[in-house]
XYZ file of C-alpha atoms in Angstrom:
342
model
C 130.227 133.193 151.700
C 129.942 134.001 148.028
C 127.047 132.344 146.258
C 128.993 132.324 142.983
C 130.417 128.990 141.951
C 134.184 129.136 141.800
C 135.840 126.964 139.184
C 139.240 125.380 139.599
C 140.876 123.264 136.935
C 140.062 119.654 137.675
C 136.790 120.329 139.529
C 133.133 120.462 138.557
C 131.200 123.698 138.081
C 127.767 124.776 136.886
C 129.100 125.245 133.378
C 132.112 122.960 133.029
C 132.681 119.246 133.438
C 135.432 117.753 135.564
C 138.721 118.439 133.811
C 137.177 120.772 131.218
C 139.332 123.922 131.409
C 137.959 127.441 131.038
C 139.242 129.702 128.291
C 142.511 131.517 128.897
C 140.833 134.814 129.787
C 138.972 133.088 132.601
C 135.624 133.138 130.829
C 133.787 130.037 129.800
C 133.470 130.813 126.105
C 132.695 127.556 124.325
C 132.034 126.714 120.715
C 128.529 125.497 119.990
C 128.570 121.799 120.760
C 126.853 119.236 118.554
C 126.452 115.499 118.969
C 126.552 113.405 115.793
C 125.211 109.912 116.398
C 126.652 107.359 113.998
C 129.601 109.671 113.382
C 131.859 106.724 112.550
C 129.736 105.766 109.541
C 129.707 106.749 105.893
C 127.632 109.923 106.161
C 128.654 110.442 109.774
C 132.355 110.919 109.049
C 131.638 113.523 106.392
C 129.265 115.281 108.798
C 131.791 115.388 111.634
C 134.368 116.956 109.291
C 131.882 119.444 107.836
C 130.652 120.665 111.209
C 134.112 120.837 112.762
C 135.371 122.867 109.808
C 132.535 125.364 110.381
C 133.275 126.022 114.019
C 131.272 123.368 115.854
C 132.652 121.358 118.760
C 131.672 117.858 117.592
C 131.114 114.726 119.658
C 130.669 111.413 117.851
C 128.273 108.972 119.552
C 128.761 105.500 118.083
C 129.094 101.874 119.075
C 132.383 101.622 117.209
C 135.232 104.152 116.911
C 136.010 105.683 113.525
C 138.974 104.241 111.644
C 142.275 106.108 112.116
C 142.045 107.172 108.478
C 139.093 106.993 106.128
C 138.775 106.480 102.388
C 141.351 106.268 99.654
C 141.854 110.029 99.873
C 144.125 109.487 102.842
C 141.965 111.462 105.261
C 143.312 111.513 108.785
C 141.555 110.812 112.049
C 138.237 112.537 112.642
C 138.247 115.807 114.572
C 136.361 116.167 117.830
C 135.627 113.575 120.498
C 134.401 109.994 120.271
C 132.037 108.481 122.851
C 131.129 104.801 122.824
C 127.422 104.491 123.522
C 124.407 102.241 123.104
C 121.628 104.525 121.877
C 118.939 101.998 122.794
C 119.849 102.519 126.482
C 117.979 105.632 127.650
C 120.168 106.024 130.719
C 123.301 106.270 128.599
C 121.667 108.705 126.176
C 120.361 110.968 128.953
C 123.731 111.115 130.646
C 125.714 111.577 127.460
C 123.559 114.505 126.291
C 123.992 116.144 129.684
C 127.565 115.697 130.837
C 130.498 113.319 130.655
C 133.107 114.054 133.316
C 136.658 114.652 132.081
C 135.145 115.574 128.719
C 132.271 118.059 128.380
C 129.125 119.516 129.895
C 126.074 120.533 127.885
C 125.049 120.045 124.251
C 123.503 122.631 121.903
C 122.353 120.431 119.012
C 122.010 116.800 117.940
C 122.388 115.172 114.527
C 120.930 111.663 114.702
C 122.350 109.492 111.916
C 122.886 106.223 113.773
C 120.748 103.305 112.611
C 120.939 99.753 111.424
C 121.178 100.763 107.755
C 119.274 99.496 104.764
C 116.808 96.598 104.638
C 117.867 92.970 104.649
C 121.013 93.152 106.789
C 119.571 91.886 110.071
C 116.350 90.478 111.494
C 113.568 92.882 110.545
C 112.117 93.080 114.050
C 115.528 93.824 115.541
C 116.188 96.510 112.947
C 112.834 98.186 113.536
C 113.144 97.990 117.316
C 116.721 99.327 117.357
C 116.112 102.208 114.971
C 112.821 103.264 116.537
C 114.045 103.054 120.120
C 117.250 104.978 119.420
C 115.273 107.763 117.715
C 112.799 107.948 120.588
C 115.641 108.065 123.118
C 117.343 110.919 121.236
C 114.113 112.926 120.990
C 113.097 112.373 124.608
C 116.562 112.881 126.110
C 116.946 116.061 124.058
C 113.610 117.309 125.405
C 114.659 116.630 128.983
C 118.022 118.313 128.408
C 116.325 121.300 126.700
C 118.121 120.789 123.389
C 116.066 122.619 120.750
C 118.017 121.976 117.534
C 117.852 118.482 116.022
C 118.489 116.921 112.626
C 117.311 113.377 111.966
C 118.407 111.114 109.135
C 115.270 109.992 107.389
C 115.398 108.162 104.067
C 114.351 108.125 100.443
C 113.007 104.618 101.149
C 109.860 106.310 102.497
C 108.772 106.992 98.905
C 108.172 103.263 98.380
C 111.564 101.821 97.488
C 112.170 99.729 95.584
C 109.980 101.359 92.935
C 109.648 98.030 91.138
C 107.039 96.482 91.267
C 105.292 99.513 92.826
C 105.989 102.520 90.586
C 105.642 106.069 91.950
C 102.392 107.985 91.496
C 104.237 110.691 89.550
C 107.713 111.946 88.710
C 109.647 113.873 89.891
C 109.072 112.729 93.463
C 108.695 115.510 96.036
C 108.211 115.832 99.792
C 104.479 115.784 99.082
C 104.630 112.316 97.518
C 102.851 109.650 99.519
C 105.023 107.922 102.103
C 104.879 104.188 101.384
C 107.316 102.214 103.564
C 107.927 98.738 102.132
C 110.358 97.346 104.746
C 111.085 97.345 108.473
C 113.861 99.866 107.834
C 111.669 102.370 106.004
C 108.860 101.785 108.506
C 111.267 102.779 111.292
C 112.029 105.987 109.389
C 108.312 106.731 109.059
C 107.842 106.259 112.797
C 110.843 108.525 113.403
C 109.298 111.312 111.345
C 105.943 110.889 113.094
C 107.582 111.080 116.514
C 109.526 114.181 115.470
C 106.309 115.876 114.413
C 104.707 115.226 117.783
C 107.730 116.456 119.747
C 107.687 119.657 117.676
C 103.966 120.033 118.433
C 104.671 119.791 122.152
C 107.349 122.494 122.036
C 106.863 125.449 119.642
C 110.527 126.449 120.110
C 111.830 123.086 118.924
C 113.352 122.610 115.472
C 113.546 119.071 114.079
C 114.634 118.643 110.476
C 114.167 115.205 108.898
C 116.436 114.793 105.878
C 115.395 112.068 103.436
C 118.800 111.148 102.068
C 119.198 109.436 98.741
C 121.800 106.677 98.238
C 124.968 108.034 99.912
C 128.222 107.846 97.937
C 131.874 108.199 98.919
C 134.527 109.346 96.404
C 135.682 105.764 95.829
C 132.116 104.706 94.925
C 132.101 106.688 91.677
C 134.252 104.105 89.889
C 131.207 101.850 89.535
C 128.913 104.424 87.928
C 129.922 103.403 84.410
C 128.752 99.833 85.063
C 125.046 100.697 84.851
C 124.983 103.283 82.069
C 123.723 100.820 79.435
C 120.778 99.479 81.440
C 118.208 101.911 82.891
C 116.695 99.124 85.008
C 119.798 98.665 87.184
C 119.293 101.883 89.123
C 115.585 102.528 88.658
C 114.807 101.251 92.157
C 115.279 104.758 93.621
C 114.520 106.831 90.503
C 118.245 106.957 89.671
C 119.102 109.128 92.682
C 122.230 109.555 94.819
C 123.949 112.036 97.134
C 127.632 112.539 97.865
C 128.340 112.152 101.592
C 129.957 115.601 101.626
C 126.829 117.164 100.151
C 124.708 115.287 102.665
C 126.884 116.822 105.375
C 126.315 120.255 103.855
C 122.544 119.750 104.103
C 122.918 118.780 107.760
C 124.971 121.884 108.552
C 122.487 124.149 106.781
C 119.650 122.547 108.742
C 121.417 123.219 112.043
C 122.072 126.815 111.006
C 118.501 127.491 109.853
C 115.956 129.550 111.779
C 113.091 127.128 111.198
C 110.720 126.122 113.968
C 108.711 122.925 114.079
C 109.248 119.735 112.104
C 110.367 119.942 108.467
C 111.193 117.259 105.886
C 113.526 117.598 102.908
C 114.612 115.279 100.111
C 118.404 115.393 99.785
C 119.859 114.221 96.475
C 122.264 115.414 93.825
C 120.991 117.812 91.167
C 121.334 115.116 88.485
C 120.543 111.416 88.183
C 123.192 108.709 88.086
C 122.601 108.283 84.321
C 123.753 109.955 81.107
C 120.519 108.838 79.441
C 117.953 111.680 79.470
C 115.057 111.391 81.890
C 112.452 111.200 79.160
C 114.104 108.050 77.781
C 114.628 106.496 81.225
C 110.982 106.938 82.117
C 109.781 105.682 78.741
C 111.863 102.523 79.226
C 111.009 101.788 82.868
C 107.948 103.800 83.966
C 105.969 104.427 80.758
C 102.636 104.782 82.573
C 103.825 107.164 85.302
C 102.845 110.836 84.832
C 106.003 112.869 84.292
C 106.467 116.620 84.515
C 109.611 117.233 82.454
C 112.503 118.684 84.410
C 114.332 121.823 83.263
C 117.460 119.857 82.427
C 117.526 116.486 80.620
C 119.213 114.733 83.557
C 117.857 116.710 86.511
C 117.197 114.697 89.650
C 113.858 112.896 89.748
C 114.033 113.229 93.542
C 113.206 116.917 93.650
C 115.495 119.035 95.831
C 113.746 122.304 95.070
C 112.455 122.637 98.640
C 115.920 122.067 100.148
C 117.426 124.606 97.751
C 114.745 127.224 98.387
C 114.443 126.858 102.167
C 117.906 125.718 103.291
C 120.058 127.165 100.521
C 121.268 123.646 99.689
C 123.408 123.339 96.567
C 125.231 120.062 95.836
C 128.895 120.485 94.920
C 129.987 116.936 94.093
C 128.533 115.514 90.871
C 129.271 111.971 89.748
C 130.622 112.894 86.312
C 133.481 114.984 87.663
C 134.062 112.624 90.571
C 134.142 109.548 88.330
C 136.632 111.260 86.035
C 138.844 112.014 89.018
C 138.605 108.414 90.237
C 139.555 107.046 86.817
C 142.493 109.381 86.412
C 143.772 108.695 89.909
C 143.271 112.285 91.044
C 141.848 112.391 94.567
C 139.193 114.880 95.526
C 141.516 116.274 98.152
C 144.129 117.034 95.513
C 141.503 118.590 93.288
C 140.288 120.840 96.106
C 143.835 121.943 96.917
C 144.400 122.775 93.252
C 141.234 124.909 93.222
C 142.403 126.806 96.302
C 145.644 127.727 94.566
């Protein structure tokens, strides 16, 4: 009897799940498969679209399904698969990263975005427990399933947000700035980074990239940017930073495509602040005693993205000035992109 496993459509094999058909030429040639936890969320939806458009087979792990369409741009349903899952249940995570019959078998990479977001939205202990346990489960289940390529959503909150009444030690803020969690949410992100570092120490072939995202914006969010232009204190809490969800997704894709080994952290923000007021005037008004190394441009981000640009090749494409103009004029970003293509 042949020792080779024969595959028939509708049966299990060593490489395919029940009901997962082989390619037409009889070979099991699959796209690289990536799990995006929290793929139904703000950054998650942009990430699913970005990765799918660059050739990844994407599976969205989330407690809730994505809406049938997202945003005022009229975007359709998300590509890829959706799997309902509780990430605090290790059994579910282990199984889901291994195989789901009638769906898929094997995962090449994981992007872990799922979390109870932002401080103050639930009991602090529950938020910390949920976020920390889900991150541990992803790291440990990935180890057991021999998944070597992971991206974790960390947060700008690690730098000590809000920066009032505790101003930063210096500006611009970099990855070398002291991590100063001030809430259960940011503490859970600190623990996540520490765990990632230890998992990378255990396995020299593992890559874990922790991306410290600034305040994530959708296209419809840019309408409100004008409302704080006259008061530098309104957005000083995170050094006037932000990141478009689509640019955040770009950073995630570049991290997955990198050849890094070990654990690496990157600040991910736009190249400019949310303000028209020059940095020197913002800092004089809000942080007059904080040492400031002037940026090359008058409005350059005070959350430095130099490391992400140099190492990952990250370059934000969606700035608030152009996006806000499009929102005011009623021109959607999708329409603008189609116009550029033509």
